[in-house]
Amino acid sequence: MLTKFIPFLFVILWSSGFIGAQYGLQFAEPATFLFIRMSINIILFISLLYCLKSILPKGKNALHSLISGFLIHGLYLGGTYQAIALGMPSGLCALIVGIQPILTAIILVSFQKQRLLLIQWIGLSIGFIGISLVVQGNMNWLNTDHKYIAYGFASIALFGITLGTLYQKRYCKDNNLIGCTIWQYIAALLVFLPIALFKENMAVTWNSQFVFGVMWLVLIVSVAAVLLLLYMIKQGSSSSVASIFYLVPPMTALQAWVVFNEQFSIQEAIGFTLAAMAVYLVSKKYTPNLSKVTIK
């Protein structure tokens, strides 16, 4: 009976990653914060590798894992954290990167001999309306001085997660999930370290709040949420997970309202609802293979 609620618990935990980012970025710059997070992730997943007796990909498979890690963790997480650091509300950031299934469908239609169904075209139209309502709304930005740059970084994150997921499904489908993720985190660490060294001062306000934010992202998002994902895959619930990913942006907006008092109007609430409907409609025929989904 309780297993029916696992997909929804997964979405709640997964959505909290955006909240954890905004929370921790109060005490460290984006690349520095991500360098610390990736370092801890690598240590934990190496431990998981040995505990689960998994296999670390080698040679060409390792290279493919590194490339997918650069796209997914380097561009996606890097773009997301930088956008939030520049003042973008976490709910809005989640909405922008949350249209990944829509962008994926467009790419597949553009480069493969596939066609969208009428219901999916309707979903695309609804999605653009929903996003427009949110973007034109009055969500409380922490800083509007670099608003368009923040949109640029959020767009980089969107393309990173979209292209990275497609790349992984194409070239990393036979890699061990835990081992592949270790290489991905290493690739991300190699991206964030030089940025932290040469573009940031690597200053961290080490206090209980920062430690809580980092450990939340590592233990709750990178470990607990992923273990729930693996459990659902094992139980044959991949389709259930895919069908509720559309809940991530509105769930993030709700969590941001509770934690940071991020306000959103009725117009923006309608926009989030329409965007969620759009992702659901478009992704119905483009359900990702979650057995090879990457770890956030």
PDB file of C-alpha atoms in Angstrom, residues 26-231:
ATOM      1  CA  GLN A  26      23.731  32.187   0.632  1.00  0.00           C
ATOM      2  CA  PHE A  27      27.044  30.994   2.052  1.00  0.00           C
ATOM      3  CA  ALA A  28      29.199  30.067  -0.957  1.00  0.00           C
ATOM      4  CA  GLU A  29      29.575  30.950  -4.619  1.00  0.00           C
ATOM      5  CA  PRO A  30      28.108  28.513  -7.191  1.00  0.00           C
ATOM      6  CA  ALA A  31      31.244  26.725  -8.442  1.00  0.00           C
ATOM      7  CA  THR A  32      32.709  26.512  -4.940  1.00  0.00           C
ATOM      8  CA  PHE A  33      29.463  25.100  -3.582  1.00  0.00           C
ATOM      9  CA  LEU A  34      29.222  22.560  -6.399  1.00  0.00           C
ATOM     10  CA  PHE A  35      32.882  21.570  -6.016  1.00  0.00           C
ATOM     11  CA  ILE A  36      32.234  20.731  -2.364  1.00  0.00           C
ATOM     12  CA  ARG A  37      29.055  18.829  -3.230  1.00  0.00           C
ATOM     13  CA  MET A  38      30.703  16.843  -6.037  1.00  0.00           C
ATOM     14  CA  SER A  39      33.645  15.913  -3.796  1.00  0.00           C
ATOM     15  CA  ILE A  40      31.344  14.469  -1.144  1.00  0.00           C
ATOM     16  CA  ASN A  41      29.228  12.748  -3.818  1.00  0.00           C
ATOM     17  CA  ILE A  42      32.294  11.020  -5.249  1.00  0.00           C
ATOM     18  CA  ILE A  43      33.353   9.731  -1.837  1.00  0.00           C
ATOM     19  CA  LEU A  44      29.868   8.427  -1.059  1.00  0.00           C
ATOM     20  CA  PHE A  45      29.348   6.746  -4.424  1.00  0.00           C
ATOM     21  CA  ILE A  46      32.757   5.110  -4.383  1.00  0.00           C
ATOM     22  CA  SER A  47      31.645   3.633  -1.057  1.00  0.00           C
ATOM     23  CA  LEU A  48      28.380   2.510  -2.674  1.00  0.00           C
ATOM     24  CA  LEU A  49      30.354   1.014  -5.559  1.00  0.00           C
ATOM     25  CA  TYR A  50      32.266  -1.246  -3.197  1.00  0.00           C
ATOM     26  CA  CYS A  51      29.296  -2.029  -0.963  1.00  0.00           C
ATOM     27  CA  LEU A  52      27.127  -3.044  -3.919  1.00  0.00           C
ATOM     28  CA  LYS A  53      30.085  -4.686  -5.699  1.00  0.00           C
ATOM     29  CA  SER A  54      29.342  -2.643  -8.801  1.00  0.00           C
ATOM     30  CA  ILE A  55      31.711  -2.178 -11.730  1.00  0.00           C
ATOM     31  CA  LEU A  56      33.443   1.077 -12.638  1.00  0.00           C
ATOM     32  CA  PRO A  57      33.280   1.631 -16.427  1.00  0.00           C
ATOM     33  CA  LYS A  58      36.646   1.694 -18.204  1.00  0.00           C
ATOM     34  CA  GLY A  59      38.054   2.847 -21.515  1.00  0.00           C
ATOM     35  CA  LYS A  60      35.499   4.108 -24.017  1.00  0.00           C
ATOM     36  CA  ASN A  61      32.639   3.600 -21.563  1.00  0.00           C
ATOM     37  CA  ALA A  62      34.426   5.784 -19.009  1.00  0.00           C
ATOM     38  CA  LEU A  63      34.917   8.490 -21.646  1.00  0.00           C
ATOM     39  CA  HIS A  64      31.224   8.440 -22.564  1.00  0.00           C
ATOM     40  CA  SER A  65      30.341   8.725 -18.869  1.00  0.00           C
ATOM     41  CA  LEU A  66      32.652  11.731 -18.513  1.00  0.00           C
ATOM     42  CA  ILE A  67      31.043  13.466 -21.497  1.00  0.00           C
ATOM     43  CA  SER A  68      27.529  12.841 -20.212  1.00  0.00           C
ATOM     44  CA  GLY A  69      28.640  14.078 -16.794  1.00  0.00           C
ATOM     45  CA  PHE A  70      29.976  17.292 -18.316  1.00  0.00           C
ATOM     46  CA  LEU A  71      26.635  17.917 -20.019  1.00  0.00           C
ATOM     47  CA  ILE A  72      24.315  16.839 -17.227  1.00  0.00           C
ATOM     48  CA  HIS A  73      26.133  17.863 -14.068  1.00  0.00           C
ATOM     49  CA  GLY A  74      28.562  20.425 -15.454  1.00  0.00           C
ATOM     50  CA  LEU A  75      26.132  22.394 -17.620  1.00  0.00           C
ATOM     51  CA  TYR A  76      22.835  21.499 -15.929  1.00  0.00           C
ATOM     52  CA  LEU A  77      23.844  21.946 -12.295  1.00  0.00           C
ATOM     53  CA  GLY A  78      26.314  24.717 -13.123  1.00  0.00           C
ATOM     54  CA  GLY A  79      23.714  26.658 -15.098  1.00  0.00           C
ATOM     55  CA  THR A  80      21.009  26.096 -12.490  1.00  0.00           C
ATOM     56  CA  TYR A  81      23.147  27.188  -9.555  1.00  0.00           C
ATOM     57  CA  GLN A  82      24.474  30.255 -11.390  1.00  0.00           C
ATOM     58  CA  ALA A  83      20.947  31.327 -12.395  1.00  0.00           C
ATOM     59  CA  ILE A  84      19.721  31.021  -8.807  1.00  0.00           C
ATOM     60  CA  ALA A  85      22.847  32.797  -7.527  1.00  0.00           C
ATOM     61  CA  LEU A  86      22.038  35.704  -9.868  1.00  0.00           C
ATOM     62  CA  GLY A  87      18.650  36.049  -8.201  1.00  0.00           C
ATOM     63  CA  MET A  88      16.314  33.835 -10.216  1.00  0.00           C
ATOM     64  CA  PRO A  89      13.529  32.317  -8.079  1.00  0.00           C
ATOM     65  CA  SER A  90      14.093  28.583  -7.651  1.00  0.00           C
ATOM     66  CA  GLY A  91      10.544  27.836  -8.814  1.00  0.00           C
ATOM     67  CA  LEU A  92      11.091  29.694 -12.079  1.00  0.00           C
ATOM     68  CA  CYS A  93      14.441  27.962 -12.601  1.00  0.00           C
ATOM     69  CA  ALA A  94      12.787  24.576 -12.052  1.00  0.00           C
ATOM     70  CA  LEU A  95      10.116  25.501 -14.601  1.00  0.00           C
ATOM     71  CA  ILE A  96      12.647  26.413 -17.285  1.00  0.00           C
ATOM     72  CA  VAL A  97      14.759  23.262 -16.939  1.00  0.00           C
ATOM     73  CA  GLY A  98      11.591  21.241 -16.333  1.00  0.00           C
ATOM     74  CA  ILE A  99      10.521  21.622 -19.964  1.00  0.00           C
ATOM     75  CA  GLN A 100      13.274  19.159 -20.889  1.00  0.00           C
ATOM     76  CA  PRO A 101      10.761  16.537 -22.141  1.00  0.00           C
ATOM     77  CA  ILE A 102       9.281  19.144 -24.485  1.00  0.00           C
ATOM     78  CA  LEU A 103      12.702  20.118 -25.880  1.00  0.00           C
ATOM     79  CA  THR A 104      13.611  16.433 -26.177  1.00  0.00           C
ATOM     80  CA  ALA A 105      10.470  15.771 -28.200  1.00  0.00           C
ATOM     81  CA  ILE A 106      11.256  18.707 -30.507  1.00  0.00           C
ATOM     82  CA  ILE A 107      14.822  17.451 -31.060  1.00  0.00           C
ATOM     83  CA  LEU A 108      13.638  13.919 -31.789  1.00  0.00           C
ATOM     84  CA  VAL A 109      11.078  15.182 -34.277  1.00  0.00           C
ATOM     85  CA  SER A 110      13.638  17.462 -35.937  1.00  0.00           C
ATOM     86  CA  PHE A 111      16.404  14.880 -36.364  1.00  0.00           C
ATOM     87  CA  GLN A 112      14.495  11.609 -36.570  1.00  0.00           C
ATOM     88  CA  LYS A 113      11.615  10.397 -38.682  1.00  0.00           C
ATOM     89  CA  GLN A 114       9.084  10.834 -35.911  1.00  0.00           C
ATOM     90  CA  ARG A 115       5.933  12.911 -35.707  1.00  0.00           C
ATOM     91  CA  LEU A 116       4.122  14.456 -32.816  1.00  0.00           C
ATOM     92  CA  LEU A 117       0.570  13.372 -32.182  1.00  0.00           C
ATOM     93  CA  LEU A 118      -2.170  15.980 -32.119  1.00  0.00           C
ATOM     94  CA  ILE A 119      -2.354  15.748 -28.324  1.00  0.00           C
ATOM     95  CA  GLN A 120       1.375  16.496 -28.156  1.00  0.00           C
ATOM     96  CA  TRP A 121       1.049  19.548 -30.390  1.00  0.00           C
ATOM     97  CA  ILE A 122      -1.669  20.706 -28.032  1.00  0.00           C
ATOM     98  CA  GLY A 123       0.733  20.089 -25.163  1.00  0.00           C
ATOM     99  CA  LEU A 124       3.417  22.226 -26.827  1.00  0.00           C
ATOM    100  CA  SER A 125       0.963  25.075 -27.286  1.00  0.00           C
ATOM    101  CA  ILE A 126      -0.204  24.837 -23.693  1.00  0.00           C
ATOM    102  CA  GLY A 127       3.423  24.764 -22.554  1.00  0.00           C
ATOM    103  CA  PHE A 128       4.351  27.990 -24.309  1.00  0.00           C
ATOM    104  CA  ILE A 129       1.281  29.689 -22.855  1.00  0.00           C
ATOM    105  CA  GLY A 130       2.103  28.445 -19.353  1.00  0.00           C
ATOM    106  CA  ILE A 131       5.751  29.506 -19.512  1.00  0.00           C
ATOM    107  CA  SER A 132       4.764  32.929 -20.876  1.00  0.00           C
ATOM    108  CA  LEU A 133       2.365  33.470 -17.988  1.00  0.00           C
ATOM    109  CA  VAL A 134       5.079  32.687 -15.433  1.00  0.00           C
ATOM    110  CA  VAL A 135       7.854  34.663 -17.143  1.00  0.00           C
ATOM    111  CA  GLN A 136       5.608  37.728 -17.527  1.00  0.00           C
ATOM    112  CA  GLY A 137       4.478  37.459 -13.918  1.00  0.00           C
ATOM    113  CA  ASN A 138       5.910  39.191 -10.886  1.00  0.00           C
ATOM    114  CA  MET A 139       7.768  36.431  -9.051  1.00  0.00           C
ATOM    115  CA  ASN A 140      10.036  38.009  -6.461  1.00  0.00           C
ATOM    116  CA  TRP A 141      13.586  37.880  -7.820  1.00  0.00           C
ATOM    117  CA  LEU A 142      16.303  38.238  -5.184  1.00  0.00           C
ATOM    118  CA  ASN A 143      18.234  40.425  -7.636  1.00  0.00           C
ATOM    119  CA  THR A 144      17.102  41.781 -11.003  1.00  0.00           C
ATOM    120  CA  ASP A 145      20.412  43.404 -12.016  1.00  0.00           C
ATOM    121  CA  HIS A 146      21.430  40.375 -14.102  1.00  0.00           C
ATOM    122  CA  LYS A 147      17.995  39.034 -14.987  1.00  0.00           C
ATOM    123  CA  TYR A 148      18.694  38.218 -18.627  1.00  0.00           C
ATOM    124  CA  ILE A 149      22.052  36.644 -17.817  1.00  0.00           C
ATOM    125  CA  ALA A 150      20.237  34.423 -15.329  1.00  0.00           C
ATOM    126  CA  TYR A 151      17.817  33.375 -18.069  1.00  0.00           C
ATOM    127  CA  GLY A 152      20.856  32.574 -20.203  1.00  0.00           C
ATOM    128  CA  PHE A 153      22.343  30.286 -17.555  1.00  0.00           C
ATOM    129  CA  ALA A 154      18.970  28.580 -17.010  1.00  0.00           C
ATOM    130  CA  SER A 155      18.815  27.962 -20.769  1.00  0.00           C
ATOM    131  CA  ILE A 156      22.315  26.462 -20.682  1.00  0.00           C
ATOM    132  CA  ALA A 157      21.097  24.173 -17.904  1.00  0.00           C
ATOM    133  CA  LEU A 158      18.079  23.164 -20.006  1.00  0.00           C
ATOM    134  CA  PHE A 159      20.180  22.286 -23.048  1.00  0.00           C
ATOM    135  CA  GLY A 160      22.759  20.550 -20.839  1.00  0.00           C
ATOM    136  CA  ILE A 161      20.236  18.198 -19.232  1.00  0.00           C
ATOM    137  CA  THR A 162      18.462  17.589 -22.558  1.00  0.00           C
ATOM    138  CA  LEU A 163      21.552  16.824 -24.648  1.00  0.00           C
ATOM    139  CA  GLY A 164      23.196  14.996 -21.766  1.00  0.00           C
ATOM    140  CA  THR A 165      20.239  12.689 -21.282  1.00  0.00           C
ATOM    141  CA  LEU A 166      20.076  11.930 -25.011  1.00  0.00           C
ATOM    142  CA  TYR A 167      23.830  11.297 -25.062  1.00  0.00           C
ATOM    143  CA  GLN A 168      23.660   8.988 -22.078  1.00  0.00           C
ATOM    144  CA  LYS A 169      20.775   6.986 -23.521  1.00  0.00           C
ATOM    145  CA  ARG A 170      22.755   6.619 -26.756  1.00  0.00           C
ATOM    146  CA  TYR A 171      26.243   5.838 -25.440  1.00  0.00           C
ATOM    147  CA  CYS A 172      25.955   4.867 -21.751  1.00  0.00           C
ATOM    148  CA  LYS A 173      23.005   2.470 -21.817  1.00  0.00           C
ATOM    149  CA  ASP A 174      25.155  -0.543 -20.891  1.00  0.00           C
ATOM    150  CA  ASN A 175      27.163   1.181 -18.157  1.00  0.00           C
ATOM    151  CA  ASN A 176      26.667   0.331 -14.509  1.00  0.00           C
ATOM    152  CA  LEU A 177      24.537   3.101 -12.972  1.00  0.00           C
ATOM    153  CA  ILE A 178      26.667   3.673  -9.862  1.00  0.00           C
ATOM    154  CA  GLY A 179      29.983   3.424 -11.720  1.00  0.00           C
ATOM    155  CA  CYS A 180      28.786   5.697 -14.516  1.00  0.00           C
ATOM    156  CA  THR A 181      27.676   8.289 -11.996  1.00  0.00           C
ATOM    157  CA  ILE A 182      31.098   8.347 -10.323  1.00  0.00           C
ATOM    158  CA  TRP A 183      32.706   9.312 -13.638  1.00  0.00           C
ATOM    159  CA  GLN A 184      29.972  11.891 -14.166  1.00  0.00           C
ATOM    160  CA  TYR A 185      30.651  13.494 -10.814  1.00  0.00           C
ATOM    161  CA  ILE A 186      34.400  13.489 -11.554  1.00  0.00           C
ATOM    162  CA  ALA A 187      33.723  15.296 -14.851  1.00  0.00           C
ATOM    163  CA  ALA A 188      31.615  17.866 -13.027  1.00  0.00           C
ATOM    164  CA  LEU A 189      34.287  18.337 -10.357  1.00  0.00           C
ATOM    165  CA  LEU A 190      36.866  19.006 -13.104  1.00  0.00           C
ATOM    166  CA  VAL A 191      34.523  21.681 -14.501  1.00  0.00           C
ATOM    167  CA  PHE A 192      33.811  23.440 -11.213  1.00  0.00           C
ATOM    168  CA  LEU A 193      37.301  23.339  -9.663  1.00  0.00           C
ATOM    169  CA  PRO A 194      39.056  25.688 -12.147  1.00  0.00           C
ATOM    170  CA  ILE A 195      36.061  28.053 -12.122  1.00  0.00           C
ATOM    171  CA  ALA A 196      36.146  28.153  -8.333  1.00  0.00           C
ATOM    172  CA  LEU A 197      39.928  28.699  -8.337  1.00  0.00           C
ATOM    173  CA  PHE A 198      40.160  31.390 -11.009  1.00  0.00           C
ATOM    174  CA  LYS A 199      36.728  33.054 -11.089  1.00  0.00           C
ATOM    175  CA  GLU A 200      35.701  32.853  -7.432  1.00  0.00           C
ATOM    176  CA  ASN A 201      37.509  33.410  -4.169  1.00  0.00           C
ATOM    177  CA  MET A 202      36.421  30.007  -2.795  1.00  0.00           C
ATOM    178  CA  ALA A 203      35.215  31.694   0.371  1.00  0.00           C
ATOM    179  CA  VAL A 204      32.714  29.660   2.361  1.00  0.00           C
ATOM    180  CA  THR A 205      30.771  30.745   5.407  1.00  0.00           C
ATOM    181  CA  TRP A 206      31.077  27.527   7.355  1.00  0.00           C
ATOM    182  CA  ASN A 207      28.091  27.419   9.646  1.00  0.00           C
ATOM    183  CA  SER A 208      25.383  24.946  10.545  1.00  0.00           C
ATOM    184  CA  GLN A 209      23.082  26.282   7.834  1.00  0.00           C
ATOM    185  CA  PHE A 210      25.616  25.759   5.050  1.00  0.00           C
ATOM    186  CA  VAL A 211      26.522  22.289   6.283  1.00  0.00           C
ATOM    187  CA  PHE A 212      22.824  21.434   6.459  1.00  0.00           C
ATOM    188  CA  GLY A 213      22.306  22.645   2.874  1.00  0.00           C
ATOM    189  CA  VAL A 214      25.220  20.608   1.525  1.00  0.00           C
ATOM    190  CA  MET A 215      24.295  17.462   3.411  1.00  0.00           C
ATOM    191  CA  TRP A 216      20.664  17.796   2.338  1.00  0.00           C
ATOM    192  CA  LEU A 217      21.685  17.903  -1.314  1.00  0.00           C
ATOM    193  CA  VAL A 218      24.095  15.001  -0.892  1.00  0.00           C
ATOM    194  CA  LEU A 219      22.111  12.674   1.366  1.00  0.00           C
ATOM    195  CA  ILE A 220      18.502  13.529   0.510  1.00  0.00           C
ATOM    196  CA  VAL A 221      18.804  14.333  -3.201  1.00  0.00           C
ATOM    197  CA  SER A 222      21.874  12.447  -4.438  1.00  0.00           C
ATOM    198  CA  VAL A 223      21.395   9.385  -2.214  1.00  0.00           C
ATOM    199  CA  ALA A 224      17.843   9.026  -0.828  1.00  0.00           C
ATOM    200  CA  ALA A 225      16.030  10.201  -3.973  1.00  0.00           C
ATOM    201  CA  VAL A 226      18.249   8.013  -6.131  1.00  0.00           C
ATOM    202  CA  LEU A 227      17.730   4.944  -3.944  1.00  0.00           C
ATOM    203  CA  LEU A 228      13.976   5.484  -4.275  1.00  0.00           C
ATOM    204  CA  LEU A 229      14.465   5.710  -8.023  1.00  0.00           C
ATOM    205  CA  LEU A 230      16.435   2.468  -8.118  1.00  0.00           C
ATOM    206  CA  TYR A 231      13.783   0.765  -5.995  1.00  0.00           C
TER     207      TYR A 231
END
